[in-house]
Short mmCIF file of C-alpha atoms in Angstrom, two decimals:
data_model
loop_
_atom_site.label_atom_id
_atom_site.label_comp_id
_atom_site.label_asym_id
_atom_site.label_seq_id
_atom_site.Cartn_x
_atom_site.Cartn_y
_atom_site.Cartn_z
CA UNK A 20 37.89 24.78 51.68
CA UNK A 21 38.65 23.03 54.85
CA UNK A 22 40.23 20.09 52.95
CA UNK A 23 42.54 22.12 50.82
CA UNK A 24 43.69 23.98 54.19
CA UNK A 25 44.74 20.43 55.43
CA UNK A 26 46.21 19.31 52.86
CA UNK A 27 48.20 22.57 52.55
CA UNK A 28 49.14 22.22 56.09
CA UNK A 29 50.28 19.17 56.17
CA UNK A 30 53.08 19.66 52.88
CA UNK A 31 53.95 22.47 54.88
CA UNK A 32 52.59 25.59 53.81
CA UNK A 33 51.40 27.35 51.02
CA UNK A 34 54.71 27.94 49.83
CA UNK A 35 56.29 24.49 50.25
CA UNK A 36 53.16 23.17 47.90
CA UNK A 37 53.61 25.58 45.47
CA UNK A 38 57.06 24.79 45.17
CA UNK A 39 56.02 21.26 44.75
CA UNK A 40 53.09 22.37 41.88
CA UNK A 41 55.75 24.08 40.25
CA UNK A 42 58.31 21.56 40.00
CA UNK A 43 54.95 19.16 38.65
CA UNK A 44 54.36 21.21 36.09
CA UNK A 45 58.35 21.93 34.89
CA UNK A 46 58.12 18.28 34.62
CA UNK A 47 54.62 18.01 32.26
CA UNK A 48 53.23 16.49 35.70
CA UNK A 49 49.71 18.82 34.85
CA UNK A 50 47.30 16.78 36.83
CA UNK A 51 49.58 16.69 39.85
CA UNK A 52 49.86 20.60 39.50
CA UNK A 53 47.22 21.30 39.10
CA UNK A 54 45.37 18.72 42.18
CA UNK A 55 48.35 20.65 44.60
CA UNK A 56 46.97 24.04 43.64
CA UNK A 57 43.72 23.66 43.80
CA UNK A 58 44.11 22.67 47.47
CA UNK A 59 46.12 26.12 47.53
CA UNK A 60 43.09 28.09 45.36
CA UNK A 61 40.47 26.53 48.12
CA UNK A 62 42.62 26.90 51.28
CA UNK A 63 43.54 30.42 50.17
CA UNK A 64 41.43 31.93 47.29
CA UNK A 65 43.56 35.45 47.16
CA UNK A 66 46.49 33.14 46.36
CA UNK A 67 47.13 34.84 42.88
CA UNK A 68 50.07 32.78 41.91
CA UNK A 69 48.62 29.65 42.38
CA UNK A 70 45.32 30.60 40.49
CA UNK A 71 47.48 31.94 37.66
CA UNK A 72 49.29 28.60 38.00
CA UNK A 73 46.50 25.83 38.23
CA UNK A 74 45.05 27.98 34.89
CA UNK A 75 48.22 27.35 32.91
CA UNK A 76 47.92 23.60 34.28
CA UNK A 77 44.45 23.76 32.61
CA UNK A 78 45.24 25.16 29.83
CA UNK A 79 47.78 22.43 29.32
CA UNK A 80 45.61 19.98 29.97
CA UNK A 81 42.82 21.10 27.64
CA UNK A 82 44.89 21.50 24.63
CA UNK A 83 46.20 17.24 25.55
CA UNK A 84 42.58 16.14 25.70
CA UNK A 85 41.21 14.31 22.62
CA UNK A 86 37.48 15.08 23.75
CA UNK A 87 35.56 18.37 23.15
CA UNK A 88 34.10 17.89 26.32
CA UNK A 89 37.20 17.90 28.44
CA UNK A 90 39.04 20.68 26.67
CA UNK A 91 35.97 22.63 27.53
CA UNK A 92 35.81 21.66 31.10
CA UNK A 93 39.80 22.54 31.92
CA UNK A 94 39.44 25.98 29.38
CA UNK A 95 36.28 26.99 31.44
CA UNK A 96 38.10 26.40 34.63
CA UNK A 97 41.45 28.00 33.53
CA UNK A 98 39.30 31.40 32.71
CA UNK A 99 37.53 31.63 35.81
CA UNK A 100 40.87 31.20 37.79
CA UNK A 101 41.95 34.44 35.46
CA UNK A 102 38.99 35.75 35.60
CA UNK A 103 36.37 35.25 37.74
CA UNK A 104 33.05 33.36 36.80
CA UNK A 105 32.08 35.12 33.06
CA UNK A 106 28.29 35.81 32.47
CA UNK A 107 27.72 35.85 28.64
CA UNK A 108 25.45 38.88 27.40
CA UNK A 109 23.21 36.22 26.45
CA UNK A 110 20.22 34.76 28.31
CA UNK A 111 19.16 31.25 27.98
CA UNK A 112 16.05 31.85 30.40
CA UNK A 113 14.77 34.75 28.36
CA UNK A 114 11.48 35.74 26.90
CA UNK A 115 12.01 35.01 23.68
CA UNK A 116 13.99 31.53 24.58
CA UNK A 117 10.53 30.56 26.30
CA UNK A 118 8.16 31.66 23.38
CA UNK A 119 10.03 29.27 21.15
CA UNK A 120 9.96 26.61 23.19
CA UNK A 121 6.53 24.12 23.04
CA UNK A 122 4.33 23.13 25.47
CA UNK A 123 5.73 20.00 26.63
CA UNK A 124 9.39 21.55 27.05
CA UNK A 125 8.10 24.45 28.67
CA UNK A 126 6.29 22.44 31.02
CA UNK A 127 9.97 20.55 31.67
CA UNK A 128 11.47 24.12 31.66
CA UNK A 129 8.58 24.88 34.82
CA UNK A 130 9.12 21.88 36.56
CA UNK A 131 13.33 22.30 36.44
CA UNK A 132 12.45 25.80 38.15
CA UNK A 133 9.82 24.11 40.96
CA UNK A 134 11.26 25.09 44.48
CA UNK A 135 11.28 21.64 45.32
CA UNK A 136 11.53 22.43 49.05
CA UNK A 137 9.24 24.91 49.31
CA UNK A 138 6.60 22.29 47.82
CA UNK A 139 7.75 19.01 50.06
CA UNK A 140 4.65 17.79 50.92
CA UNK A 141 2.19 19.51 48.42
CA UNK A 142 0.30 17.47 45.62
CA UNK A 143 -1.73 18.86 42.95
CA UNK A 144 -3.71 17.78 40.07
CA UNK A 145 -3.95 20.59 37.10
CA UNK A 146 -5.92 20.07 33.83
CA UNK A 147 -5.27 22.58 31.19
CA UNK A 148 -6.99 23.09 27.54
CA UNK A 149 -5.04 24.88 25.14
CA UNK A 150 -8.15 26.07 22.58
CA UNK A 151 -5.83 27.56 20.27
CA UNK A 152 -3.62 24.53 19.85
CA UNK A 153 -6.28 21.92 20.03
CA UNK A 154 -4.48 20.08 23.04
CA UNK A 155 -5.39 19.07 26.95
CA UNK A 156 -2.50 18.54 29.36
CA UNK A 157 -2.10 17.01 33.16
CA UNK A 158 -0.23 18.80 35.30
CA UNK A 159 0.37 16.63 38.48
CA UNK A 160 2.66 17.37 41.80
CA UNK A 161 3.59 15.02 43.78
CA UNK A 162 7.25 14.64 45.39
CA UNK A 163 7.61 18.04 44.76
CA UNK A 164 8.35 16.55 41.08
CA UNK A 165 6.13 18.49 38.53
CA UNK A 166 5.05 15.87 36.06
CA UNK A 167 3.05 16.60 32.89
CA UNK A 168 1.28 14.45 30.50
CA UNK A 169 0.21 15.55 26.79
CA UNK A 170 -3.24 14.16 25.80
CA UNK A 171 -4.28 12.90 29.32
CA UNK A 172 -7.62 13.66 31.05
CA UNK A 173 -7.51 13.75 34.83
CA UNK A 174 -10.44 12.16 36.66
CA UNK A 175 -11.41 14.70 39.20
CA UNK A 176 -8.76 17.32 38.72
CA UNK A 177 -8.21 20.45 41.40
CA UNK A 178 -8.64 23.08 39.01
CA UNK A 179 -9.00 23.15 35.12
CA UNK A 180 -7.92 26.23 33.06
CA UNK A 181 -9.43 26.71 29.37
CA UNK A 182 -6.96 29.29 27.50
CA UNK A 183 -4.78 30.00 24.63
CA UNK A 184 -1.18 29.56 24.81
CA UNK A 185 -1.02 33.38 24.41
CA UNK A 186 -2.56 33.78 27.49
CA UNK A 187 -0.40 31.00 29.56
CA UNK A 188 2.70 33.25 28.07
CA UNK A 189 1.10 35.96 29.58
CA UNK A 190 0.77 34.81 32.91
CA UNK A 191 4.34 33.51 33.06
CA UNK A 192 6.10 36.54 31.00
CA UNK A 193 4.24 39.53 31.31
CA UNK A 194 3.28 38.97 35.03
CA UNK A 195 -0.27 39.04 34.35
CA UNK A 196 -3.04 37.63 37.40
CA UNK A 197 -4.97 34.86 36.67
CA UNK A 198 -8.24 36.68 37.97
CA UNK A 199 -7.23 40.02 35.33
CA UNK A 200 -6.90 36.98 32.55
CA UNK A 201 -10.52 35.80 33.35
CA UNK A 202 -12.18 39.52 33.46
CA UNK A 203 -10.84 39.44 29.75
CA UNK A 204 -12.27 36.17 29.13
CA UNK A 205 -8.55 34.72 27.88
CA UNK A 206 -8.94 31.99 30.82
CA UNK A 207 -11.98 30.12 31.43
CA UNK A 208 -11.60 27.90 35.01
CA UNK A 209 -13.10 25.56 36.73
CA UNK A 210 -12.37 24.49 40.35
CA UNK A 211 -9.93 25.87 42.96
CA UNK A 212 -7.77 28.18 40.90
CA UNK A 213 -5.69 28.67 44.24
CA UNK A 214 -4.07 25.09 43.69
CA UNK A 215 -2.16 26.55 40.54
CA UNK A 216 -1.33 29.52 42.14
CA UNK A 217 0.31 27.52 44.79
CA UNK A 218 2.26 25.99 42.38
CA UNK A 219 3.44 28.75 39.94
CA UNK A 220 4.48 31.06 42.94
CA UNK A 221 7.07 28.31 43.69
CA UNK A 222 8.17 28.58 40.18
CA UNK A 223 11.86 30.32 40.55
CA UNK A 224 14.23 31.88 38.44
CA UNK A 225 17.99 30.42 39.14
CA UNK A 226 21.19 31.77 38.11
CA UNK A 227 22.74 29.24 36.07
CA UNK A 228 26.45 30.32 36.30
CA UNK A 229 28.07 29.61 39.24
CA UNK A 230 32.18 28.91 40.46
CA UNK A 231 33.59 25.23 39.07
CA UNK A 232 36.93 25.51 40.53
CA UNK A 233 37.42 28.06 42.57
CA UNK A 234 35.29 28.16 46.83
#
């Protein structure tokens, strides 16, 4: 934002550089246009005719570019400028997403969500038996990266959980404690179960849309 004021100040304005975006794009100069009004969009977000213009410069762009990818990209960018920043009716983060997903994704799919600051500093060594599924996984922290590890037994591990997979889904979708779990005899553990809470409680959920083009 303080760049694109700048640069707006020094071509003289927000007028004088949309007079100079215009003129790019009467001349199929799309880039050009659109680099001038983006300086506009970020110097001056309420600028509606330079939104409306950097979108058609988009739009132009994305129906020149021989990749997917980039048609995409300027498409995306030309509806938010329209629009605003579009959240589908769809979530990728949701229940059912999760159930389908097996353990050593959803232990990726934890880690991505680790508050990485909030665990600078921590280290951890989990061991967990999945009776159910017939498999053992290490759960380790350390550099606030979560790193798992099908198949491997950890020497002297912090705290080891014995469960079902049903009951790991129902500690991380239905909100149930890990104490209420072991009344019921879903979890058996062993060791300090307050190392995994310390972990999981970090465990965050993000919103994954956020503004590409616009401040």
């Amino acid at each position: 934002a303080d760049l694109g004021k700048r640069y707006v100040a020094a071509m003289g304005g927000e007028d004088k550089a949309l007079e100079v975006a215009r003129k790019a794009f009467d001349d199929g100069d799309y880039r050009w246009s659109a680099e001038v009004t983006n300086r506009i969009v970020f110097a001056n977000p309420n600028n509606t005719a330079a939104r409306l213009l950097e979108a058609d410069a988009f739009e132009q762009m994305g129906y020149q570019a021989e990749a997917a990818t980039w048609r995409n990209a300027y498409l995306v960018g030309a509806r938010e400028l329209r629009q605003g920043v579009i959240k589908p009716p769809t979530n990728t983060q949701g229940p059912d997403v999760v159930r389908g997903m097996d353990n050593e994704l959803l232990f990726d799919f934890i880690a991505l969500r680790l508050n990485h600051e909030k665990t600078d500093g921590m280290k951890a060594a989990i061991q967990m038996e999945f009776t159910d599924l017939k498999e053992t996984w290490a759960l380790e922290l350390s550099n606030s990266v979560l790193n798992n590890t099908k198949g491997r037994v950890l020497k002297n591990p912090d705290v080891k959980l014995t469960l079902t997979r049903p009951a790991f889904l129902a500690m991380l979708l239905q909100g149930k404690k890990l104490p209420e779990l072991v009344e019921a005899k879903m979890v058996t553990v062993e060791g300090d179960p307050k190392v995994l809470a310390s972990v999981f409680a970090n465990v965050e959920t993000f919103d994954p849309y956020f503004n590409i083009v616009t401040p």
